[in-house]
């Protein structure tokens, strides 16, 4: 093993010489085991520049990108080279049997998934109806706003993927088992946990001699059981003629059987719910700067008699800017999603990036880069109304880049836009008050650890703008509940 490593190093050095270029600058040793590695990556970018090489995080070089321009140039423009995934020996190969799209290298297997995904993911009626439920939940029980956001996001994904609703996150079987599956995945995808990540041959040891492997395989059986149960449920509904069209029925029609396992929904609904939670946090801290202008726009374009609709979004320029600023200000995918891997040697601005490098483009650095976004921690929707020199069409990069760009971007962005419009149309969102009537301040840096980061619980006051607005919310909810009956899970 040692000889192999030495040989590998020699090979790298020769390659470096052949290219006349050096690895990007970076620290001699890296800090590992950090709860919030994105804070460290931002420090490294400030110290070493937009492209940093960080040793010792895996057996391959790790390259950390720190600007939208560098991420665009490599992950988007040179996407043919930068769209694979690092090897996930335990999480991808053993736990998922190579069937999880998220960790799959770019290639034949992923292409049909990437093409099929957007087809099943638009589902505008479901989102419109669930959003009416969300707004009524916020009216009825504003103290539990976080639970309502989570229910909304989970229900939209379960509707789109499996054609049934989630009415209560805490008691829903599919949500509970998906959250468990997600836990199994995150508990094995911890860098440095398994020697097999550095020495992949260890994965072939028979499970009877390797308790760690036996444990992982047992977890895998549970995942398979979950997806088989969901699939059988849908097949049964198709046979009885009561299935509503969804991503799974679409795949069944296309392929006759499922060749891929839909990735756990937990991660995806965390994105939407977390982004909306950050929006509430922004309202509490900075709402006085932007809510009046948004409500003026909503009153002018939508009026008082109905909730905003998808069709209004085109005209709601300022509300859209608020949504974009939310995606930028506190990106849930703090590390830029799952790392990419390069599949060929490359030179960028005179720096050598060897084949097989792990590429991380942390959004916490890219979205808080002062050159692109002056005063980055201030919430300023106006940024998105000005002409700015920024790669791409969105003005932010919350959905990733190139061939690995989030296939749910359309769904996620439309959900966030519509809900922000409806919430600001219906409510005044302000700081909560303490016993003495003083505003309770919130900490805009109090966020969770983990692969996706969202705000820790915080208090917030959500009150209807008027009784008339409250009435419209109740009426729209009643209509929505009637229309949603076709998705009733008990059928
Ligand atoms: C607010 C909403 C969302 C945000 C901000 C978001 C963000 C991201 C990001 C940053 C990535 C990594 C891209 C990369 O590797 O370059 C990603 C990947 C992914 N997202 Fe999303 N996402 C959102 C919603 C969704 C939804 C609603 C779905 C599905 C219904 C979804 C499905 C996926 C999948 C399957 C991948 C992996 C793609 C691949 O490996 O090629 N996302 N997302």
PDB file of N, CA and C in Angstrom, residues 153-211:
ATOM      1  N   UNK A 153     -43.112  21.454   2.183  1.00  0.00           N
ATOM      2  CA  UNK A 153     -42.045  21.004   1.281  1.00  0.00           C
ATOM      3  C   UNK A 153     -42.084  19.483   1.129  1.00  0.00           C
ATOM      4  N   UNK A 154     -42.307  18.764   2.230  1.00  0.00           N
ATOM      5  CA  UNK A 154     -42.349  17.295   2.163  1.00  0.00           C
ATOM      6  C   UNK A 154     -43.536  16.862   1.302  1.00  0.00           C
ATOM      7  N   UNK A 155     -44.682  17.515   1.484  1.00  0.00           N
ATOM      8  CA  UNK A 155     -45.865  17.083   0.754  1.00  0.00           C
ATOM      9  C   UNK A 155     -45.691  17.302  -0.745  1.00  0.00           C
ATOM     10  N   UNK A 156     -45.100  18.431  -1.129  1.00  0.00           N
ATOM     11  CA  UNK A 156     -44.910  18.675  -2.565  1.00  0.00           C
ATOM     12  C   UNK A 156     -44.016  17.585  -3.163  1.00  0.00           C
ATOM     13  N   UNK A 157     -42.928  17.245  -2.473  1.00  0.00           N
ATOM     14  CA  UNK A 157     -42.010  16.234  -3.028  1.00  0.00           C
ATOM     15  C   UNK A 157     -42.681  14.868  -3.058  1.00  0.00           C
ATOM     16  N   UNK A 158     -43.404  14.501  -2.004  1.00  0.00           N
ATOM     17  CA  UNK A 158     -44.048  13.182  -1.982  1.00  0.00           C
ATOM     18  C   UNK A 158     -45.143  13.132  -3.056  1.00  0.00           C
ATOM     19  N   UNK A 159     -45.848  14.238  -3.247  1.00  0.00           N
ATOM     20  CA  UNK A 159     -46.865  14.305  -4.310  1.00  0.00           C
ATOM     21  C   UNK A 159     -46.236  14.097  -5.680  1.00  0.00           C
ATOM     22  N   UNK A 160     -45.131  14.823  -5.900  1.00  0.00           N
ATOM     23  CA  UNK A 160     -44.495  14.754  -7.209  1.00  0.00           C
ATOM     24  C   UNK A 160     -43.883  13.372  -7.439  1.00  0.00           C
ATOM     25  N   UNK A 161     -43.304  12.805  -6.384  1.00  0.00           N
ATOM     26  CA  UNK A 161     -42.594  11.532  -6.567  1.00  0.00           C
ATOM     27  C   UNK A 161     -43.542  10.335  -6.498  1.00  0.00           C
ATOM     28  N   UNK A 162     -44.464  10.362  -5.532  1.00  0.00           N
ATOM     29  CA  UNK A 162     -45.297   9.169  -5.317  1.00  0.00           C
ATOM     30  C   UNK A 162     -46.796   9.420  -5.460  1.00  0.00           C
ATOM     31  N   UNK A 163     -47.192  10.654  -5.782  1.00  0.00           N
ATOM     32  CA  UNK A 163     -48.605  10.920  -6.041  1.00  0.00           C
ATOM     33  C   UNK A 163     -49.508  10.869  -4.815  1.00  0.00           C
ATOM     34  N   UNK A 164     -48.975  11.100  -3.605  1.00  0.00           N
ATOM     35  CA  UNK A 164     -49.831  11.178  -2.424  1.00  0.00           C
ATOM     36  C   UNK A 164     -49.394  12.327  -1.519  1.00  0.00           C
ATOM     37  N   UNK A 165     -50.308  12.815  -0.675  1.00  0.00           N
ATOM     38  CA  UNK A 165     -50.028  13.984   0.170  1.00  0.00           C
ATOM     39  C   UNK A 165     -49.393  13.621   1.510  1.00  0.00           C
ATOM     40  N   UNK A 166     -48.782  14.627   2.132  1.00  0.00           N
ATOM     41  CA  UNK A 166     -48.347  14.502   3.526  1.00  0.00           C
ATOM     42  C   UNK A 166     -49.155  15.538   4.314  1.00  0.00           C
ATOM     43  N   UNK A 167     -50.007  15.058   5.220  1.00  0.00           N
ATOM     44  CA  UNK A 167     -50.817  16.021   5.968  1.00  0.00           C
ATOM     45  C   UNK A 167     -50.207  16.337   7.332  1.00  0.00           C
ATOM     46  N   UNK A 168     -49.378  15.429   7.832  1.00  0.00           N
ATOM     47  CA  UNK A 168     -48.741  15.676   9.125  1.00  0.00           C
ATOM     48  C   UNK A 168     -47.340  15.051   9.102  1.00  0.00           C
ATOM     49  N   UNK A 169     -46.325  15.903   9.131  1.00  0.00           N
ATOM     50  CA  UNK A 169     -44.946  15.399   8.984  1.00  0.00           C
ATOM     51  C   UNK A 169     -44.608  14.402  10.088  1.00  0.00           C
ATOM     52  N   UNK A 170     -45.055  14.712  11.313  1.00  0.00           N
ATOM     53  CA  UNK A 170     -44.648  13.902  12.460  1.00  0.00           C
ATOM     54  C   UNK A 170     -45.178  12.470  12.355  1.00  0.00           C
ATOM     55  N   UNK A 171     -46.380  12.284  11.770  1.00  0.00           N
ATOM     56  CA  UNK A 171     -46.940  10.933  11.797  1.00  0.00           C
ATOM     57  C   UNK A 171     -46.880  10.230  10.437  1.00  0.00           C
ATOM     58  N   UNK A 172     -46.356  10.897   9.411  1.00  0.00           N
ATOM     59  CA  UNK A 172     -46.385  10.287   8.080  1.00  0.00           C
ATOM     60  C   UNK A 172     -45.306   9.199   7.948  1.00  0.00           C
ATOM     61  N   UNK A 173     -45.755   7.989   7.558  1.00  0.00           N
ATOM     62  CA  UNK A 173     -44.859   6.838   7.442  1.00  0.00           C
ATOM     63  C   UNK A 173     -43.749   7.060   6.418  1.00  0.00           C
ATOM     64  N   UNK A 174     -44.139   7.568   5.234  1.00  0.00           N
ATOM     65  CA  UNK A 174     -43.151   7.735   4.165  1.00  0.00           C
ATOM     66  C   UNK A 174     -42.084   8.748   4.583  1.00  0.00           C
ATOM     67  N   UNK A 175     -42.535   9.845   5.209  1.00  0.00           N
ATOM     68  CA  UNK A 175     -41.567  10.857   5.649  1.00  0.00           C
ATOM     69  C   UNK A 175     -40.649  10.257   6.707  1.00  0.00           C
ATOM     70  N   UNK A 176     -41.248   9.554   7.683  1.00  0.00           N
ATOM     71  CA  UNK A 176     -40.438   9.003   8.770  1.00  0.00           C
ATOM     72  C   UNK A 176     -39.370   8.046   8.212  1.00  0.00           C
ATOM     73  N   UNK A 177     -39.780   7.159   7.319  1.00  0.00           N
ATOM     74  CA  UNK A 177     -38.817   6.170   6.807  1.00  0.00           C
ATOM     75  C   UNK A 177     -37.777   6.827   5.900  1.00  0.00           C
ATOM     76  N   UNK A 178     -38.181   7.887   5.188  1.00  0.00           N
ATOM     77  CA  UNK A 178     -37.206   8.606   4.373  1.00  0.00           C
ATOM     78  C   UNK A 178     -36.188   9.342   5.225  1.00  0.00           C
ATOM     79  N   UNK A 179     -36.675   9.926   6.315  1.00  0.00           N
ATOM     80  CA  UNK A 179     -35.755  10.634   7.209  1.00  0.00           C
ATOM     81  C   UNK A 179     -34.749   9.629   7.784  1.00  0.00           C
ATOM     82  N   UNK A 180     -35.243   8.438   8.119  1.00  0.00           N
ATOM     83  CA  UNK A 180     -34.339   7.386   8.617  1.00  0.00           C
ATOM     84  C   UNK A 180     -33.299   7.012   7.562  1.00  0.00           C
ATOM     85  N   UNK A 181     -33.777   6.868   6.299  1.00  0.00           N
ATOM     86  CA  UNK A 181     -32.860   6.491   5.206  1.00  0.00           C
ATOM     87  C   UNK A 181     -31.790   7.564   5.033  1.00  0.00           C
ATOM     88  N   UNK A 182     -32.231   8.833   5.135  1.00  0.00           N
ATOM     89  CA  UNK A 182     -31.299   9.954   5.008  1.00  0.00           C
ATOM     90  C   UNK A 182     -30.270   9.893   6.140  1.00  0.00           C
ATOM     91  N   UNK A 183     -30.748   9.569   7.345  1.00  0.00           N
ATOM     92  CA  UNK A 183     -29.857   9.453   8.496  1.00  0.00           C
ATOM     93  C   UNK A 183     -28.819   8.366   8.251  1.00  0.00           C
ATOM     94  N   UNK A 184     -29.258   7.231   7.683  1.00  0.00           N
ATOM     95  CA  UNK A 184     -28.322   6.138   7.393  1.00  0.00           C
ATOM     96  C   UNK A 184     -27.252   6.606   6.426  1.00  0.00           C
ATOM     97  N   UNK A 185     -27.673   7.371   5.404  1.00  0.00           N
ATOM     98  CA  UNK A 185     -26.718   7.847   4.406  1.00  0.00           C
ATOM     99  C   UNK A 185     -25.737   8.835   5.020  1.00  0.00           C
ATOM    100  N   UNK A 186     -26.280   9.817   5.767  1.00  0.00           N
ATOM    101  CA  UNK A 186     -25.356  10.820   6.325  1.00  0.00           C
ATOM    102  C   UNK A 186     -24.444  10.202   7.377  1.00  0.00           C
ATOM    103  N   UNK A 187     -24.928   9.165   8.062  1.00  0.00           N
ATOM    104  CA  UNK A 187     -24.070   8.585   9.092  1.00  0.00           C
ATOM    105  C   UNK A 187     -22.904   7.804   8.478  1.00  0.00           C
ATOM    106  N   UNK A 188     -23.031   7.346   7.242  1.00  0.00           N
ATOM    107  CA  UNK A 188     -21.871   6.661   6.636  1.00  0.00           C
ATOM    108  C   UNK A 188     -21.020   7.595   5.791  1.00  0.00           C
ATOM    109  N   UNK A 189     -21.612   8.700   5.283  1.00  0.00           N
ATOM    110  CA  UNK A 189     -20.852   9.594   4.401  1.00  0.00           C
ATOM    111  C   UNK A 189     -19.995  10.589   5.175  1.00  0.00           C
ATOM    112  N   UNK A 190     -19.437  10.170   6.300  1.00  0.00           N
ATOM    113  CA  UNK A 190     -18.585  11.074   7.084  1.00  0.00           C
ATOM    114  C   UNK A 190     -17.133  10.832   6.674  1.00  0.00           C
ATOM    115  N   UNK A 191     -16.467  11.880   6.144  1.00  0.00           N
ATOM    116  CA  UNK A 191     -15.091  11.682   5.690  1.00  0.00           C
ATOM    117  C   UNK A 191     -14.232  11.106   6.818  1.00  0.00           C
ATOM    118  N   UNK A 192     -13.464  10.086   6.494  1.00  0.00           N
ATOM    119  CA  UNK A 192     -12.551   9.522   7.478  1.00  0.00           C
ATOM    120  C   UNK A 192     -13.160   8.441   8.357  1.00  0.00           C
ATOM    121  N   UNK A 193     -14.481   8.173   8.214  1.00  0.00           N
ATOM    122  CA  UNK A 193     -15.101   7.188   9.112  1.00  0.00           C
ATOM    123  C   UNK A 193     -14.658   5.763   8.780  1.00  0.00           C
ATOM    124  N   UNK A 194     -14.543   5.454   7.490  1.00  0.00           N
ATOM    125  CA  UNK A 194     -14.215   4.084   7.103  1.00  0.00           C
ATOM    126  C   UNK A 194     -12.871   4.028   6.368  1.00  0.00           C
ATOM    127  N   UNK A 195     -12.038   3.069   6.767  1.00  0.00           N
ATOM    128  CA  UNK A 195     -10.766   2.884   6.070  1.00  0.00           C
ATOM    129  C   UNK A 195     -11.004   2.531   4.602  1.00  0.00           C
ATOM    130  N   UNK A 196     -12.172   1.944   4.303  1.00  0.00           N
ATOM    131  CA  UNK A 196     -12.456   1.538   2.919  1.00  0.00           C
ATOM    132  C   UNK A 196     -12.487   2.720   1.953  1.00  0.00           C
ATOM    133  N   UNK A 197     -12.708   3.938   2.462  1.00  0.00           N
ATOM    134  CA  UNK A 197     -12.688   5.097   1.560  1.00  0.00           C
ATOM    135  C   UNK A 197     -11.271   5.343   1.020  1.00  0.00           C
ATOM    136  N   UNK A 198     -10.273   5.067   1.884  1.00  0.00           N
ATOM    137  CA  UNK A 198      -8.884   5.250   1.432  1.00  0.00           C
ATOM    138  C   UNK A 198      -8.346   4.004   0.742  1.00  0.00           C
ATOM    139  N   UNK A 199      -8.843   2.841   1.194  1.00  0.00           N
ATOM    140  CA  UNK A 199      -8.366   1.573   0.630  1.00  0.00           C
ATOM    141  C   UNK A 199      -9.578   0.787   0.131  1.00  0.00           C
ATOM    142  N   UNK A 200     -10.079   1.137  -1.067  1.00  0.00           N
ATOM    143  CA  UNK A 200     -11.346   0.579  -1.540  1.00  0.00           C
ATOM    144  C   UNK A 200     -11.383  -0.949  -1.578  1.00  0.00           C
ATOM    145  N   UNK A 201     -10.213  -1.612  -1.676  1.00  0.00           N
ATOM    146  CA  UNK A 201     -10.229  -3.077  -1.752  1.00  0.00           C
ATOM    147  C   UNK A 201     -10.875  -3.690  -0.510  1.00  0.00           C
ATOM    148  N   UNK A 202     -10.873  -2.945   0.609  1.00  0.00           N
ATOM    149  CA  UNK A 202     -11.456  -3.464   1.853  1.00  0.00           C
ATOM    150  C   UNK A 202     -12.948  -3.760   1.712  1.00  0.00           C
ATOM    151  N   UNK A 203     -13.579  -3.170   0.701  1.00  0.00           N
ATOM    152  CA  UNK A 203     -15.026  -3.400   0.575  1.00  0.00           C
ATOM    153  C   UNK A 203     -15.323  -4.854   0.203  1.00  0.00           C
ATOM    154  N   UNK A 204     -14.295  -5.599  -0.280  1.00  0.00           N
ATOM    155  CA  UNK A 204     -14.538  -6.991  -0.677  1.00  0.00           C
ATOM    156  C   UNK A 204     -14.414  -7.984   0.475  1.00  0.00           C
ATOM    157  N   UNK A 205     -13.972  -7.529   1.644  1.00  0.00           N
ATOM    158  CA  UNK A 205     -13.896  -8.445   2.793  1.00  0.00           C
ATOM    159  C   UNK A 205     -15.282  -9.009   3.066  1.00  0.00           C
ATOM    160  N   UNK A 206     -15.413 -10.336   3.247  1.00  0.00           N
ATOM    161  CA  UNK A 206     -16.750 -10.885   3.534  1.00  0.00           C
ATOM    162  C   UNK A 206     -17.320 -10.260   4.810  1.00  0.00           C
ATOM    163  N   UNK A 207     -18.630 -10.001   4.773  1.00  0.00           N
ATOM    164  CA  UNK A 207     -19.272  -9.300   5.896  1.00  0.00           C
ATOM    165  C   UNK A 207     -19.068 -10.032   7.218  1.00  0.00           C
ATOM    166  N   UNK A 208     -18.950 -11.380   7.171  1.00  0.00           N
ATOM    167  CA  UNK A 208     -18.817 -12.114   8.441  1.00  0.00           C
ATOM    168  C   UNK A 208     -17.529 -11.772   9.182  1.00  0.00           C
ATOM    169  N   UNK A 209     -16.512 -11.268   8.456  1.00  0.00           N
ATOM    170  CA  UNK A 209     -15.270 -10.872   9.126  1.00  0.00           C
ATOM    171  C   UNK A 209     -15.220  -9.370   9.391  1.00  0.00           C
ATOM    172  N   UNK A 210     -16.209  -8.638   8.929  1.00  0.00           N
ATOM    173  CA  UNK A 210     -16.150  -7.168   9.030  1.00  0.00           C
ATOM    174  C   UNK A 210     -17.478  -6.622   9.533  1.00  0.00           C
ATOM    175  N   UNK A 211     -17.602  -6.462  10.863  1.00  0.00           N
ATOM    176  CA  UNK A 211     -18.878  -5.996  11.428  1.00  0.00           C
ATOM    177  C   UNK A 211     -19.340  -4.678  10.807  1.00  0.00           C
TER     178      UNK A 211
END
